[in-house]
Amino acid sequence: MPFSSSCSKVSMVLVVSLFVTSLMAMTASAGNFFQDFDVTFGDERAKILNGGQLLTLNLDKASGSGFKSKNEYLFGRIDMQIKLVSGNSAGTVTAYYLSSEGPTHDEIDFEFLGNLSGDPYTLHTNVFSQGKGNREQQFHLWFDPTKAFHTYSIVWNSQRIIFLVDNIPIRVFTNLETIGVPFPKNQPMRIYSSLWNADDWATRGGLVKTDWTQAPFTASYRNFQASTTSTNSLTEQSAWQTQGLDAAGRNRLRWVQQKFMVYNYCSDIKRFPQGLPAECRRSRF
C-alpha cells in the first residue's frame, strides 16, 4: 500500500475516533452548581442559572469572578463543560483547576489564555507538588472553544494525572516518586475556577492589553461531574482509579502533542541549563 494512502486511512480513523469521543464527553450527566459550588468573589458577576444547571462568570474593569467546590477530593475524575469568552478575549484568563491550600500546596491546572479575535486561545497546563510547579505545557486547540461547550477533564489517581479535552488525552504526568519526583497524592484538593484580567502577561507576554470596550467578558459552565474518593464521602470503585492510556489513547496523545503543542518545559533546554527535570527523561505514559 502506498505510504500516502496508509497515512490518509490513519488520519481518517483518528478523525472518526475524535468525533466519537467528543460525543461521549458531551453526554455526561450534569451536577448542580447550587449544591456543589460556592461563589468566591465577584458578587453578582458570578451567576447560577437554570435551577443550578448553568453557571456564568463575568469580568469587567472593576472585578472578575470565581467559584470553588464545597467538597475536597483526594483522587478522582473531574469533568466540566466550558464555553470560553468569545470575540476579543486578549488579556483575559479563564482558570479551571484543582488545588489544596498552604505554601506546600498541590495543584493541577487548566488555564485558558485569551487572544485577539481570530487568533487561537492558548491552553496552559501545569502540575504543582509540595508547592513546586514549573511544569508547563501549552497547546492550541483543534476547534474554536468559544462557539460551543467542550469538556475539560482531569483524571487523577495514584499512578498518573491525565489532562483530557473532549475525552482526548493531551497530557500525562506520571508518578515518578521512585526517582525523586514529587507527586500530588496526600493533600485533598478543591475545584476552583475564575475569570480575571491578566493583561500584564497573558497575551503575547503582556504586549496586547484587555479592550475594556468589549466588557463584560463571559465564560459559561455546565455539566459538572465528579467521580471521586471524597474526604466527605466514599464513592464506588471506578475506572479512573487505575486509568492509563491504551494504544488508541497513546495515538491520540501523540497526535495532539505533535500538532497542537506550542510549549513544553521538557524541551526548554535554555530554561534548565543544568539539565532537564528528571521526569522529562522518562516515559510520558
mmCIF file of C-alpha atoms in Angstrom:
data_model
loop_
_atom_site.group_PDB
_atom_site.id
_atom_site.type_symbol
_atom_site.label_atom_id
_atom_site.label_comp_id
_atom_site.label_asym_id
_atom_site.label_seq_id
_atom_site.Cartn_x
_atom_site.Cartn_y
_atom_site.Cartn_z
ATOM 1 C CA MET A 1 0.000 0.000 0.000
ATOM 2 C CA PRO A 2 1.438 3.458 -0.874
ATOM 3 C CA PHE A 3 2.593 5.492 2.136
ATOM 4 C CA SER A 4 0.241 8.424 1.390
ATOM 5 C CA SER A 5 -2.783 6.105 1.240
ATOM 6 C CA SER A 6 -1.796 4.488 4.534
ATOM 7 C CA CYS A 7 -1.391 7.910 6.218
ATOM 8 C CA SER A 8 -4.762 9.043 4.902
ATOM 9 C CA LYS A 9 -6.501 5.995 6.364
ATOM 10 C CA VAL A 10 -4.805 6.502 9.734
ATOM 11 C CA SER A 11 -5.872 10.173 9.710
ATOM 12 C CA MET A 12 -9.474 9.193 8.897
ATOM 13 C CA VAL A 13 -9.526 6.695 11.792
ATOM 14 C CA LEU A 14 -8.237 9.386 14.132
ATOM 15 C CA VAL A 15 -10.869 11.917 12.982
ATOM 16 C CA VAL A 16 -13.719 9.406 13.435
ATOM 17 C CA SER A 17 -12.335 8.378 16.824
ATOM 18 C CA LEU A 18 -12.042 12.005 17.948
ATOM 19 C CA PHE A 19 -15.647 12.684 16.850
ATOM 20 C CA VAL A 20 -16.969 9.678 18.775
ATOM 21 C CA THR A 21 -15.047 10.504 21.954
ATOM 22 C CA SER A 22 -16.245 14.108 21.738
ATOM 23 C CA LEU A 23 -19.858 12.937 21.578
ATOM 24 C CA MET A 24 -19.269 10.652 24.559
ATOM 25 C CA ALA A 25 -17.809 13.513 26.565
ATOM 26 C CA MET A 26 -20.699 15.840 25.764
ATOM 27 C CA THR A 27 -23.324 13.400 27.056
ATOM 28 C CA ALA A 28 -22.075 13.285 30.663
ATOM 29 C CA SER A 29 -24.733 13.702 33.341
ATOM 30 C CA ALA A 30 -24.891 17.117 34.987
ATOM 31 C CA GLY A 31 -24.229 18.146 38.564
ATOM 32 C CA ASN A 32 -25.899 21.071 40.303
ATOM 33 C CA PHE A 33 -23.961 24.283 40.871
ATOM 34 C CA PHE A 34 -26.105 25.324 43.843
ATOM 35 C CA GLN A 35 -25.295 22.055 45.608
ATOM 36 C CA ASP A 36 -21.691 21.600 44.527
ATOM 37 C CA PHE A 37 -20.088 25.081 44.461
ATOM 38 C CA ASP A 38 -19.762 28.416 46.280
ATOM 39 C CA VAL A 39 -19.044 31.775 44.657
ATOM 40 C CA THR A 40 -15.655 33.012 45.915
ATOM 41 C CA PHE A 41 -15.534 36.565 44.548
ATOM 42 C CA GLY A 42 -17.174 38.918 42.097
ATOM 43 C CA ASP A 43 -20.611 39.131 43.755
ATOM 44 C CA GLU A 44 -23.291 39.360 41.058
ATOM 45 C CA ARG A 45 -20.700 38.784 38.319
ATOM 46 C CA ALA A 46 -20.963 35.055 39.092
ATOM 47 C CA LYS A 47 -24.445 33.748 38.343
ATOM 48 C CA ILE A 48 -26.001 30.324 38.820
ATOM 49 C CA LEU A 49 -28.894 29.874 36.393
ATOM 50 C CA ASN A 50 -31.417 27.339 35.130
ATOM 51 C CA GLY A 51 -32.023 25.762 38.515
ATOM 52 C CA GLY A 52 -28.321 25.130 39.102
ATOM 53 C CA GLN A 53 -27.569 23.642 35.674
ATOM 54 C CA LEU A 54 -25.597 26.616 34.319
ATOM 55 C CA LEU A 55 -23.012 28.932 35.859
ATOM 56 C CA THR A 56 -21.578 32.072 34.237
ATOM 57 C CA LEU A 57 -18.547 34.096 35.276
ATOM 58 C CA ASN A 58 -18.168 37.706 34.187
ATOM 59 C CA LEU A 59 -15.232 40.095 34.076
ATOM 60 C CA ASP A 60 -15.461 43.891 33.884
ATOM 61 C CA LYS A 61 -12.938 46.627 34.613
ATOM 62 C CA ALA A 62 -13.840 46.628 38.312
ATOM 63 C CA SER A 63 -13.537 42.892 39.012
ATOM 64 C CA GLY A 64 -13.506 39.339 37.775
ATOM 65 C CA SER A 65 -15.362 36.459 39.441
ATOM 66 C CA GLY A 66 -14.865 32.898 40.577
ATOM 67 C CA PHE A 67 -16.174 29.822 42.370
ATOM 68 C CA LYS A 68 -14.913 26.771 44.258
ATOM 69 C CA SER A 69 -16.282 23.342 45.142
ATOM 70 C CA LYS A 70 -17.889 22.732 48.509
ATOM 71 C CA ASN A 71 -16.115 19.355 48.702
ATOM 72 C CA GLU A 72 -12.452 18.431 48.708
ATOM 73 C CA TYR A 73 -11.268 15.438 46.692
ATOM 74 C CA LEU A 74 -8.330 13.066 47.009
ATOM 75 C CA PHE A 75 -8.022 11.429 43.574
ATOM 76 C CA GLY A 76 -10.822 11.133 41.043
ATOM 77 C CA ARG A 77 -12.084 12.165 37.642
ATOM 78 C CA ILE A 78 -13.418 15.709 37.247
ATOM 79 C CA ASP A 79 -15.339 16.790 34.128
ATOM 80 C CA MET A 80 -16.598 20.275 33.326
ATOM 81 C CA GLN A 81 -18.096 21.639 30.132
ATOM 82 C CA ILE A 82 -16.923 25.202 29.460
ATOM 83 C CA LYS A 83 -17.637 27.773 26.753
ATOM 84 C CA LEU A 84 -14.898 30.404 26.788
ATOM 85 C CA VAL A 85 -15.007 34.178 26.333
ATOM 86 C CA SER A 86 -15.786 34.945 22.684
ATOM 87 C CA GLY A 87 -14.530 37.713 20.416
ATOM 88 C CA ASN A 88 -11.555 39.768 21.537
ATOM 89 C CA SER A 89 -10.548 37.952 24.738
ATOM 90 C CA ALA A 90 -6.983 39.314 24.827
ATOM 91 C CA GLY A 91 -5.715 39.903 28.366
ATOM 92 C CA THR A 92 -8.272 37.606 29.999
ATOM 93 C CA VAL A 93 -7.590 34.289 31.712
ATOM 94 C CA THR A 94 -10.169 31.613 32.450
ATOM 95 C CA ALA A 95 -8.687 29.286 35.073
ATOM 96 C CA TYR A 96 -10.078 25.847 35.967
ATOM 97 C CA TYR A 97 -8.015 23.773 38.363
ATOM 98 C CA LEU A 98 -7.684 21.583 41.436
ATOM 99 C CA SER A 99 -5.738 22.942 44.401
ATOM 100 C CA SER A 100 -5.025 22.363 48.068
ATOM 101 C CA GLU A 101 -4.012 25.209 50.395
ATOM 102 C CA GLY A 102 -0.818 26.441 52.002
ATOM 103 C CA PRO A 103 2.791 27.094 50.951
ATOM 104 C CA THR A 104 3.392 23.433 50.066
ATOM 105 C CA HIS A 105 0.130 23.064 48.163
ATOM 106 C CA ASP A 106 -0.586 20.684 45.295
ATOM 107 C CA GLU A 107 -2.313 21.913 42.134
ATOM 108 C CA ILE A 108 -3.444 20.615 38.724
ATOM 109 C CA ASP A 109 -4.120 23.440 36.251
ATOM 110 C CA PHE A 110 -6.042 24.257 33.123
ATOM 111 C CA GLU A 111 -5.710 27.952 32.196
ATOM 112 C CA PHE A 112 -7.147 29.425 29.008
ATOM 113 C CA LEU A 113 -5.231 32.489 27.838
ATOM 114 C CA GLY A 114 -7.343 34.794 25.690
ATOM 115 C CA ASN A 115 -6.313 36.380 22.417
ATOM 116 C CA LEU A 116 -7.355 38.812 19.717
ATOM 117 C CA SER A 117 -10.382 37.901 17.610
ATOM 118 C CA GLY A 118 -9.454 35.226 15.098
ATOM 119 C CA ASP A 119 -6.301 34.137 16.919
ATOM 120 C CA PRO A 120 -6.324 30.877 18.896
ATOM 121 C CA TYR A 121 -6.608 30.556 22.643
ATOM 122 C CA THR A 122 -3.582 29.110 24.421
ATOM 123 C CA LEU A 123 -4.423 26.257 26.791
ATOM 124 C CA HIS A 124 -1.849 26.345 29.597
ATOM 125 C CA THR A 125 -1.381 23.289 31.843
ATOM 126 C CA ASN A 126 0.755 22.840 34.948
ATOM 127 C CA VAL A 127 1.239 20.454 37.872
ATOM 128 C CA PHE A 128 2.340 21.577 41.334
ATOM 129 C CA SER A 129 3.501 19.198 44.050
ATOM 130 C CA GLN A 130 4.603 20.304 47.518
ATOM 131 C CA GLY A 131 4.457 23.909 46.380
ATOM 132 C CA LYS A 132 6.643 23.462 43.303
ATOM 133 C CA GLY A 133 5.341 23.865 39.759
ATOM 134 C CA ASN A 134 7.339 24.935 36.697
ATOM 135 C CA ARG A 135 5.944 22.016 34.671
ATOM 136 C CA GLU A 136 4.150 23.984 31.975
ATOM 137 C CA GLN A 137 2.862 22.567 28.728
ATOM 138 C CA GLN A 138 0.809 24.751 26.377
ATOM 139 C CA PHE A 139 -1.451 23.893 23.474
ATOM 140 C CA HIS A 140 -3.641 25.425 20.818
ATOM 141 C CA LEU A 141 -6.960 23.640 20.349
ATOM 142 C CA TRP A 142 -8.252 21.956 17.186
ATOM 143 C CA PHE A 143 -11.609 23.777 17.466
ATOM 144 C CA ASP A 144 -12.964 27.200 18.455
ATOM 145 C CA PRO A 145 -13.626 26.903 22.236
ATOM 146 C CA THR A 146 -15.915 29.955 22.198
ATOM 147 C CA LYS A 147 -18.568 28.619 19.805
ATOM 148 C CA ALA A 148 -19.876 25.718 21.899
ATOM 149 C CA PHE A 149 -19.327 23.883 25.173
ATOM 150 C CA HIS A 150 -16.428 21.437 25.320
ATOM 151 C CA THR A 151 -15.486 19.031 28.104
ATOM 152 C CA TYR A 152 -12.254 19.553 30.031
ATOM 153 C CA SER A 153 -11.307 16.672 32.330
ATOM 154 C CA ILE A 154 -8.709 15.745 34.921
ATOM 155 C CA VAL A 155 -8.101 12.099 35.809
ATOM 156 C CA TRP A 156 -6.012 11.896 38.978
ATOM 157 C CA ASN A 157 -5.025 8.593 40.540
ATOM 158 C CA SER A 158 -2.007 7.342 42.451
ATOM 159 C CA GLN A 159 -0.163 6.378 39.231
ATOM 160 C CA ARG A 160 -0.687 9.408 36.996
ATOM 161 C CA ILE A 161 -2.558 12.598 36.108
ATOM 162 C CA ILE A 162 -4.243 12.740 32.695
ATOM 163 C CA PHE A 163 -5.479 16.001 31.146
ATOM 164 C CA LEU A 164 -8.259 15.466 28.591
ATOM 165 C CA VAL A 165 -10.186 17.687 26.171
ATOM 166 C CA ASP A 166 -13.444 16.147 24.918
ATOM 167 C CA ASN A 167 -12.128 12.843 26.279
ATOM 168 C CA ILE A 168 -8.946 13.130 24.191
ATOM 169 C CA PRO A 169 -5.730 12.990 26.255
ATOM 170 C CA ILE A 170 -3.455 15.973 25.759
ATOM 171 C CA ARG A 171 -1.004 15.430 28.623
ATOM 172 C CA VAL A 172 0.056 12.749 31.105
ATOM 173 C CA PHE A 173 2.070 13.416 34.278
ATOM 174 C CA THR A 174 3.285 10.104 35.663
ATOM 175 C CA ASN A 175 4.090 9.307 39.284
ATOM 176 C CA LEU A 176 7.894 9.027 39.322
ATOM 177 C CA GLU A 177 8.488 9.250 43.056
ATOM 178 C CA THR A 178 10.872 6.298 42.673
ATOM 179 C CA ILE A 179 13.369 8.688 41.019
ATOM 180 C CA GLY A 180 12.676 11.566 43.409
ATOM 181 C CA VAL A 181 9.972 13.487 41.522
ATOM 182 C CA PRO A 182 7.246 14.717 43.927
ATOM 183 C CA PHE A 183 3.698 13.653 43.004
ATOM 184 C CA PRO A 184 0.397 15.018 44.387
ATOM 185 C CA LYS A 185 -1.067 12.209 46.473
ATOM 186 C CA ASN A 186 -1.586 13.279 50.093
ATOM 187 C CA GLN A 187 -3.425 16.614 50.017
ATOM 188 C CA PRO A 188 -7.154 16.753 49.214
ATOM 189 C CA MET A 189 -7.970 19.464 46.680
ATOM 190 C CA ARG A 190 -10.951 21.628 45.832
ATOM 191 C CA ILE A 191 -12.075 22.549 42.323
ATOM 192 C CA TYR A 192 -11.630 26.236 41.530
ATOM 193 C CA SER A 193 -12.463 28.384 38.539
ATOM 194 C CA SER A 194 -12.102 32.090 37.875
ATOM 195 C CA LEU A 195 -12.238 34.674 35.097
ATOM 196 C CA TRP A 196 -9.822 37.539 35.624
ATOM 197 C CA ASN A 197 -7.697 40.203 33.979
ATOM 198 C CA ALA A 198 -4.049 39.279 33.409
ATOM 199 C CA ASP A 199 -3.111 41.625 30.611
ATOM 200 C CA ASP A 200 0.335 42.157 32.127
ATOM 201 C CA TRP A 201 1.338 38.685 30.834
ATOM 202 C CA ALA A 202 -1.491 36.595 29.366
ATOM 203 C CA THR A 203 -1.469 37.615 25.696
ATOM 204 C CA ARG A 204 1.839 37.805 23.837
ATOM 205 C CA GLY A 205 3.703 38.321 27.076
ATOM 206 C CA GLY A 206 1.602 41.349 28.019
ATOM 207 C CA LEU A 207 2.021 43.245 24.735
ATOM 208 C CA VAL A 208 -1.723 43.040 23.980
ATOM 209 C CA LYS A 209 -3.931 44.637 26.621
ATOM 210 C CA THR A 210 -7.539 43.989 27.561
ATOM 211 C CA ASP A 211 -10.017 46.011 25.479
ATOM 212 C CA TRP A 212 -12.492 47.114 28.136
ATOM 213 C CA THR A 213 -14.908 48.393 25.487
ATOM 214 C CA GLN A 214 -15.716 44.690 24.938
ATOM 215 C CA ALA A 215 -16.637 44.101 28.610
ATOM 216 C CA PRO A 216 -18.297 42.341 30.268
ATOM 217 C CA PHE A 217 -16.445 39.188 29.252
ATOM 218 C CA THR A 218 -18.319 35.946 29.970
ATOM 219 C CA ALA A 219 -17.346 32.282 30.408
ATOM 220 C CA SER A 220 -20.066 29.648 30.863
ATOM 221 C CA TYR A 221 -20.055 26.290 32.672
ATOM 222 C CA ARG A 222 -22.370 23.292 32.709
ATOM 223 C CA ASN A 223 -22.493 19.508 33.224
ATOM 224 C CA PHE A 224 -20.068 19.252 36.103
ATOM 225 C CA GLN A 225 -19.387 15.653 37.038
ATOM 226 C CA ALA A 226 -17.094 14.197 39.714
ATOM 227 C CA SER A 227 -16.247 10.540 40.183
ATOM 228 C CA THR A 228 -14.019 10.701 43.240
ATOM 229 C CA THR A 229 -12.942 9.432 46.595
ATOM 230 C CA SER A 230 -14.032 12.432 48.647
ATOM 231 C CA THR A 231 -12.862 13.480 52.087
ATOM 232 C CA ASN A 232 -16.546 13.755 52.927
ATOM 233 C CA SER A 233 -17.828 10.502 51.421
ATOM 234 C CA LEU A 234 -16.603 7.381 49.644
ATOM 235 C CA THR A 235 -17.771 6.569 46.133
ATOM 236 C CA GLU A 236 -17.832 3.239 44.346
ATOM 237 C CA GLN A 237 -14.746 1.804 42.672
ATOM 238 C CA SER A 238 -14.414 3.408 39.254
ATOM 239 C CA ALA A 239 -12.300 3.080 36.128
ATOM 240 C CA TRP A 240 -10.407 6.291 36.885
ATOM 241 C CA GLN A 241 -8.653 4.645 39.847
ATOM 242 C CA THR A 242 -6.357 2.663 37.556
ATOM 243 C CA GLN A 243 -6.901 4.579 34.310
ATOM 244 C CA GLY A 244 -3.963 4.902 31.941
ATOM 245 C CA LEU A 245 -3.708 5.109 28.165
ATOM 246 C CA ASP A 246 -4.287 2.199 25.828
ATOM 247 C CA ALA A 247 -2.807 2.128 22.301
ATOM 248 C CA ALA A 248 -5.599 4.321 20.901
ATOM 249 C CA GLY A 249 -5.144 6.798 23.751
ATOM 250 C CA ARG A 250 -1.401 6.979 23.157
ATOM 251 C CA ASN A 251 -2.029 7.639 19.459
ATOM 252 C CA ARG A 252 -4.423 10.500 20.289
ATOM 253 C CA LEU A 253 -1.950 11.952 22.793
ATOM 254 C CA ARG A 254 0.834 11.789 20.216
ATOM 255 C CA TRP A 255 -1.410 13.464 17.614
ATOM 256 C CA VAL A 256 -2.250 16.360 19.959
ATOM 257 C CA GLN A 257 1.329 16.862 21.108
ATOM 258 C CA GLN A 258 2.756 16.748 17.593
ATOM 259 C CA LYS A 259 0.122 19.011 16.004
ATOM 260 C CA PHE A 260 -1.024 21.398 18.736
ATOM 261 C CA MET A 261 1.610 21.685 21.489
ATOM 262 C CA VAL A 262 3.221 25.136 21.430
ATOM 263 C CA TYR A 263 5.383 24.919 24.577
ATOM 264 C CA ASN A 264 6.844 22.027 26.570
ATOM 265 C CA TYR A 265 9.076 22.635 29.582
ATOM 266 C CA CYS A 266 10.713 19.293 28.861
ATOM 267 C CA SER A 267 12.124 20.732 25.627
ATOM 268 C CA ASP A 268 13.258 24.075 27.077
ATOM 269 C CA ILE A 269 16.994 23.477 27.367
ATOM 270 C CA LYS A 270 17.754 27.192 27.854
ATOM 271 C CA ARG A 271 15.482 27.280 30.887
ATOM 272 C CA PHE A 272 17.249 24.330 32.510
ATOM 273 C CA PRO A 273 20.973 24.797 31.740
ATOM 274 C CA GLN A 274 21.913 22.293 34.455
ATOM 275 C CA GLY A 275 19.799 19.605 32.781
ATOM 276 C CA LEU A 276 16.126 18.910 32.191
ATOM 277 C CA PRO A 277 13.960 17.789 35.139
ATOM 278 C CA ALA A 278 14.155 14.074 35.873
ATOM 279 C CA GLU A 279 10.597 13.333 34.700
ATOM 280 C CA CYS A 280 11.445 14.711 31.249
ATOM 281 C CA ARG A 281 13.857 11.847 30.693
ATOM 282 C CA ARG A 282 11.261 9.150 31.368
ATOM 283 C CA SER A 283 8.201 7.761 29.532
ATOM 284 C CA ARG A 284 5.152 10.044 29.455
ATOM 285 C CA PHE A 285 2.671 7.157 29.515
#
